[in-house]
mmCIF file of C-alpha atoms in Angstrom:
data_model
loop_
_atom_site.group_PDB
_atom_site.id
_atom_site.type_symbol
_atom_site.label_atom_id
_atom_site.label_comp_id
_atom_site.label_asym_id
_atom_site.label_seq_id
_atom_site.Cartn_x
_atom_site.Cartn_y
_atom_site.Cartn_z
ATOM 1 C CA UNK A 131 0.000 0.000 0.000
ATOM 2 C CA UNK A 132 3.096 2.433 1.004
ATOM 3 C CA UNK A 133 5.288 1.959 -2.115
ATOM 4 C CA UNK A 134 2.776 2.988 -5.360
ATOM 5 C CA UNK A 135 2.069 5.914 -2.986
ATOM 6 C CA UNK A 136 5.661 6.852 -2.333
ATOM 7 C CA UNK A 137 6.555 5.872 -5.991
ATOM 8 C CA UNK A 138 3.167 8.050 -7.453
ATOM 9 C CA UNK A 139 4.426 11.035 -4.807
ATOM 10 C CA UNK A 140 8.307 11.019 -6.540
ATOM 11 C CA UNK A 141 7.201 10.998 -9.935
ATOM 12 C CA UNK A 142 4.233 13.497 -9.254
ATOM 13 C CA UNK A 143 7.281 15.774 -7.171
ATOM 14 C CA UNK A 144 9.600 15.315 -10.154
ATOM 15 C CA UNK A 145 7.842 16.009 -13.997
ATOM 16 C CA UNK A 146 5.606 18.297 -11.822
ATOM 17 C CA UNK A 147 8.336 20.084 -9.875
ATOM 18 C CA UNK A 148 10.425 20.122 -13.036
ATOM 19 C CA UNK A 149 7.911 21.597 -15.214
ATOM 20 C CA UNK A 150 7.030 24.105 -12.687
ATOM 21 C CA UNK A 151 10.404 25.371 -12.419
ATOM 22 C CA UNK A 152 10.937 25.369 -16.241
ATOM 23 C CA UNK A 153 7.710 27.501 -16.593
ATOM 24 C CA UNK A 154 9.093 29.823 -13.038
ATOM 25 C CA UNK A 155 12.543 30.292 -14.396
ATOM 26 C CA UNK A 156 10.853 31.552 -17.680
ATOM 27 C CA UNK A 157 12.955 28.937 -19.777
ATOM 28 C CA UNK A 158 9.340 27.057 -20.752
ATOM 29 C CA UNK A 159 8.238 30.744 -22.303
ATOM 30 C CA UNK A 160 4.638 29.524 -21.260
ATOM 31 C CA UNK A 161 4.955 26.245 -23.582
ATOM 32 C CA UNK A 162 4.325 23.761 -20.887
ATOM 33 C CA UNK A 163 1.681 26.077 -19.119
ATOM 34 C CA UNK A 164 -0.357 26.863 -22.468
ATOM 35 C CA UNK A 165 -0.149 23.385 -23.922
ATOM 36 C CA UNK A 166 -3.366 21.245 -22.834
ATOM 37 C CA UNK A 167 -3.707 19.013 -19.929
ATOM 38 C CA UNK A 168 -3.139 15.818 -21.613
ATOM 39 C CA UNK A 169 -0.047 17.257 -23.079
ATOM 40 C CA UNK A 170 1.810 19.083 -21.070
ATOM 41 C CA UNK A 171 4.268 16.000 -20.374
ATOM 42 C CA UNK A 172 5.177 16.208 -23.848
ATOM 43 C CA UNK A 173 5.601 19.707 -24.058
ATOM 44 C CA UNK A 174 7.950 19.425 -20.810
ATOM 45 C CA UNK A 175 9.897 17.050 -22.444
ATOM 46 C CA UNK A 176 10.294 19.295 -25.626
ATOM 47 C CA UNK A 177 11.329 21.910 -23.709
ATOM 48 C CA UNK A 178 14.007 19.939 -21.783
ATOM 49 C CA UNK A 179 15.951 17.634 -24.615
ATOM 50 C CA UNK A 180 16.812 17.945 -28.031
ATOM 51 C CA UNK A 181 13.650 17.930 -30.618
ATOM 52 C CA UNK A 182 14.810 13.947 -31.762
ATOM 53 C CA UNK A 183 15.775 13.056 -28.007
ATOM 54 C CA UNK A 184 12.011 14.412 -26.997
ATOM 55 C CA UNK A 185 10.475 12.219 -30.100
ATOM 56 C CA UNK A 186 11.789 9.395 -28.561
ATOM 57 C CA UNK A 187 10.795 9.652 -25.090
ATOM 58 C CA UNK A 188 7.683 10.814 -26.334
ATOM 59 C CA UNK A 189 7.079 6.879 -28.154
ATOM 60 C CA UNK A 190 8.843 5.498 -25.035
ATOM 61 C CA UNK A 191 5.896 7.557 -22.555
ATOM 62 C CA UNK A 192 2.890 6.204 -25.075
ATOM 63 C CA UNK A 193 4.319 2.880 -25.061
ATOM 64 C CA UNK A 194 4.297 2.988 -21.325
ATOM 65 C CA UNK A 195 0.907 4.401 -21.092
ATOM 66 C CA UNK A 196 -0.316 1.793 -23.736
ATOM 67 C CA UNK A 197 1.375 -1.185 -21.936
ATOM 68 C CA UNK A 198 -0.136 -0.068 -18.607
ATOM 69 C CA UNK A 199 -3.556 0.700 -19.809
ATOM 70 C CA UNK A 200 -3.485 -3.120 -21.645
ATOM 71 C CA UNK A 201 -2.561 -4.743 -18.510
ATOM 72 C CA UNK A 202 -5.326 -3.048 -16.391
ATOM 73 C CA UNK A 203 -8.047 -3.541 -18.633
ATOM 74 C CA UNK A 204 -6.643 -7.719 -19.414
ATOM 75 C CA UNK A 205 -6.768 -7.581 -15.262
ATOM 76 C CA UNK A 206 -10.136 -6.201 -14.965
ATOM 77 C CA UNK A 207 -11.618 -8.940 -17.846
ATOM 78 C CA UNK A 208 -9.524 -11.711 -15.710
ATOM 79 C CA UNK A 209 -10.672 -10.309 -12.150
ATOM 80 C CA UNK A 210 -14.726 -10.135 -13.462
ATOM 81 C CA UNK A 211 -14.363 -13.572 -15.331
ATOM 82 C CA UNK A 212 -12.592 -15.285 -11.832
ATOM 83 C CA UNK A 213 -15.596 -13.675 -10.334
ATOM 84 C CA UNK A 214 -18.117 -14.702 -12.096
ATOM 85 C CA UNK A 215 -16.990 -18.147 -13.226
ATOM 86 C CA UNK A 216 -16.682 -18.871 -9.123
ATOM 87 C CA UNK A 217 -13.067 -19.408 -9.696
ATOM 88 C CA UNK A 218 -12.751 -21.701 -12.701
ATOM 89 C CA UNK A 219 -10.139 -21.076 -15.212
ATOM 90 C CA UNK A 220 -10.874 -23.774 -17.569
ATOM 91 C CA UNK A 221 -11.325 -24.112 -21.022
ATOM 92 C CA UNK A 222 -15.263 -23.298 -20.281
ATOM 93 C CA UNK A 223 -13.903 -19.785 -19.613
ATOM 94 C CA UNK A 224 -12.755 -18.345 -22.843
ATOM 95 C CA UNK A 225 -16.080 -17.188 -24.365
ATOM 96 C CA UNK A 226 -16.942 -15.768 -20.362
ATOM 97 C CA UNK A 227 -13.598 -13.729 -20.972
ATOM 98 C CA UNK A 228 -13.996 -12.953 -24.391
ATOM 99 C CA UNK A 229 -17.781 -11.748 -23.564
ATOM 100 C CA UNK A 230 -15.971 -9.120 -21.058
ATOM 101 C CA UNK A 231 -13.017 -8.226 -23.006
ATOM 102 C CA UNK A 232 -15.894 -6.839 -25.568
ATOM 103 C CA UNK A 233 -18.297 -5.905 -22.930
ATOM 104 C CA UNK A 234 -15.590 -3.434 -21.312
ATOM 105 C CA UNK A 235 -14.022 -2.002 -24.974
ATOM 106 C CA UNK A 236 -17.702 -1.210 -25.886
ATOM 107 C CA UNK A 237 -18.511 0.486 -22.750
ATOM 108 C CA UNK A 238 -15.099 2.525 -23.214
ATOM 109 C CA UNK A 239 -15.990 3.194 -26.695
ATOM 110 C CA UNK A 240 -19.276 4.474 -26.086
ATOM 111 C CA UNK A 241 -18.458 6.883 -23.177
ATOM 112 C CA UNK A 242 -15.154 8.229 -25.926
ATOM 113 C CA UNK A 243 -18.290 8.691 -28.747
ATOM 114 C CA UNK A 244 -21.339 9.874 -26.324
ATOM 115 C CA UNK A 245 -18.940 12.333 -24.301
ATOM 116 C CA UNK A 246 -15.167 12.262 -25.187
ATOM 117 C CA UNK A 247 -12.300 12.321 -22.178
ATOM 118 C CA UNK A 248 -14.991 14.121 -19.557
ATOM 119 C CA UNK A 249 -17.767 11.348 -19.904
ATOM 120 C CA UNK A 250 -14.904 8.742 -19.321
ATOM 121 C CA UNK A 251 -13.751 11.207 -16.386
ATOM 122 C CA UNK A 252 -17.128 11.609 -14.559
ATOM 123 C CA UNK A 253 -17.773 7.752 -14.999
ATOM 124 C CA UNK A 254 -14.683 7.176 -13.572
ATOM 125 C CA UNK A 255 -15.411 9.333 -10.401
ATOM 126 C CA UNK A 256 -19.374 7.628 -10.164
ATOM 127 C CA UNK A 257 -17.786 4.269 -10.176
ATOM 128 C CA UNK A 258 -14.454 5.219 -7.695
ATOM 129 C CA UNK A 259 -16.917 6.405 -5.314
ATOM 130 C CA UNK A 260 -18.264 3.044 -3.842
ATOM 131 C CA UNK A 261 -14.775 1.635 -4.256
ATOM 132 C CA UNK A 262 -13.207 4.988 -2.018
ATOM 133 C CA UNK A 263 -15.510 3.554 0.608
ATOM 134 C CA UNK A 264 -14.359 -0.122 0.338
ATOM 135 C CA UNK A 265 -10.958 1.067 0.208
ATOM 136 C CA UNK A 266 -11.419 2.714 3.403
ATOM 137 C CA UNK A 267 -13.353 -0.108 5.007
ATOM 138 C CA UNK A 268 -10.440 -2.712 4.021
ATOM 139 C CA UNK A 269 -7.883 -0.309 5.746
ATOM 140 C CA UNK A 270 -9.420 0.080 8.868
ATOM 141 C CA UNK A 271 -10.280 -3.196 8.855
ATOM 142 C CA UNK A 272 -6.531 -3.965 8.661
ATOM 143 C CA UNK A 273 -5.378 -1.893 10.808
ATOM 144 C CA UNK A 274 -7.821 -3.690 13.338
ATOM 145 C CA UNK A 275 -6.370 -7.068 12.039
ATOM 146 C CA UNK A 276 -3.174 -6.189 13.136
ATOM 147 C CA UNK A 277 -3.855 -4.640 16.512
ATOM 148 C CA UNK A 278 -6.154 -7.796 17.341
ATOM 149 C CA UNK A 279 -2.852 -10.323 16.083
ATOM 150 C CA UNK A 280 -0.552 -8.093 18.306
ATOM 151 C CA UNK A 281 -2.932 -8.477 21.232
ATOM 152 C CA UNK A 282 -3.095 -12.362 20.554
ATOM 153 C CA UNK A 283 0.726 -12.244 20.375
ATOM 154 C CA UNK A 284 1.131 -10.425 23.461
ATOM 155 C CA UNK A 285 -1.007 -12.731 25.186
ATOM 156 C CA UNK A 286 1.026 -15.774 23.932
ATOM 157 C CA UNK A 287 -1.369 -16.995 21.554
ATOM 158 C CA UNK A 288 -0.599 -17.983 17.904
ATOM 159 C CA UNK A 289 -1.454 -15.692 15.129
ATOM 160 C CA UNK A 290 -1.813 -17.968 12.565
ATOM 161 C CA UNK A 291 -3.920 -20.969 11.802
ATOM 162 C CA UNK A 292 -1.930 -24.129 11.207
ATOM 163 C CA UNK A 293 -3.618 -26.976 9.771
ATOM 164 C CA UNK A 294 -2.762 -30.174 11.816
ATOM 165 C CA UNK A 295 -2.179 -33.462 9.392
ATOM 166 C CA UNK A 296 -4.950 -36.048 10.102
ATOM 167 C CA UNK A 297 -4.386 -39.531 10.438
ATOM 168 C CA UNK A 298 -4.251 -40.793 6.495
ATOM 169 C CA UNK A 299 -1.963 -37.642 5.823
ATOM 170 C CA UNK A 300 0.499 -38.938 8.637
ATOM 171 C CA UNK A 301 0.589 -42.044 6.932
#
């Protein structure tokens, strides 16, 4: 839970911090302040390297982006098919997976043709909203977790649930 925070806060503190001192020290000329939202990273990074060198990281940040954005939505497909298969990953699954694969790029698709980038950002923020609220629910709930397992410890009890063999296992 600590380290995407920590690792979100350094790369938020660096492209941010850099691009607000590029824009402060007047060596941006407004070019990273003017461009749009979804671009100022690129116009930060034309305004630091070379116009070639900036090309390139440029591809390298949209592969990125690409490769991440793949891997959550192939996660989310897996995560509702697990769900709603109750767990079975055989061969019966790949029509289930395929069904949500399609089910979540047409959803996408729609909200890019009924609205653009702000109907994808206000779904986003109506369907984070219940989640914010399990999120919250699973960290108190570990946080009482581990005050109730250093209570049991203190007490000399065990914290964890060891299966004992039975009698054909022994044998």
């Amino acid at each position: 839970m600590i380290i995407p925070a920590v690792m979100c806060f350094v790369w938020f503190s660096l492209v941010g911090g850099t691009a607000i001192d590029l824009e402060l020290s007047g060596e941006a000329n407004g070019a990273i302040a003017d461009a749009g939202q979804a671009n100022q990273l690129f116009a930060m990074l034309g305004v630091m390297l070379s116009e070639n060198l900036a090309y390139f990281m440029s591809v390298i940040v949209v592969i990125l982006l690409l490769t991440y954005l793949i891997t959550s939505a192939d996660s989310a497909v897996l995560i509702i098919n697990t769900i709603n298969a109750a767990g079975d990953e055989g061969p019966k699954a790949r029509p289930h997976i395929l069904f949500w694969g399609a089910a979540l790029s047409l959803v996408v698709g729609g909200l890019i043709i009924a609205g653009g980038l702000s109907a994808i950002q206000t779904a986003m923020v109506i369907g984070a909203l219940p989640f914010s609220l399990v999120m919250v629910l699973m960290g108190v709930s570990l946080v009482i977790a581990i005050y109730n397992d250093l209570q049991r410890k203190k007490e000399g009890l065990t914290t964890i649930y060891v299966e004992k063999p039975t009698d054909t296992e022994q044998n």
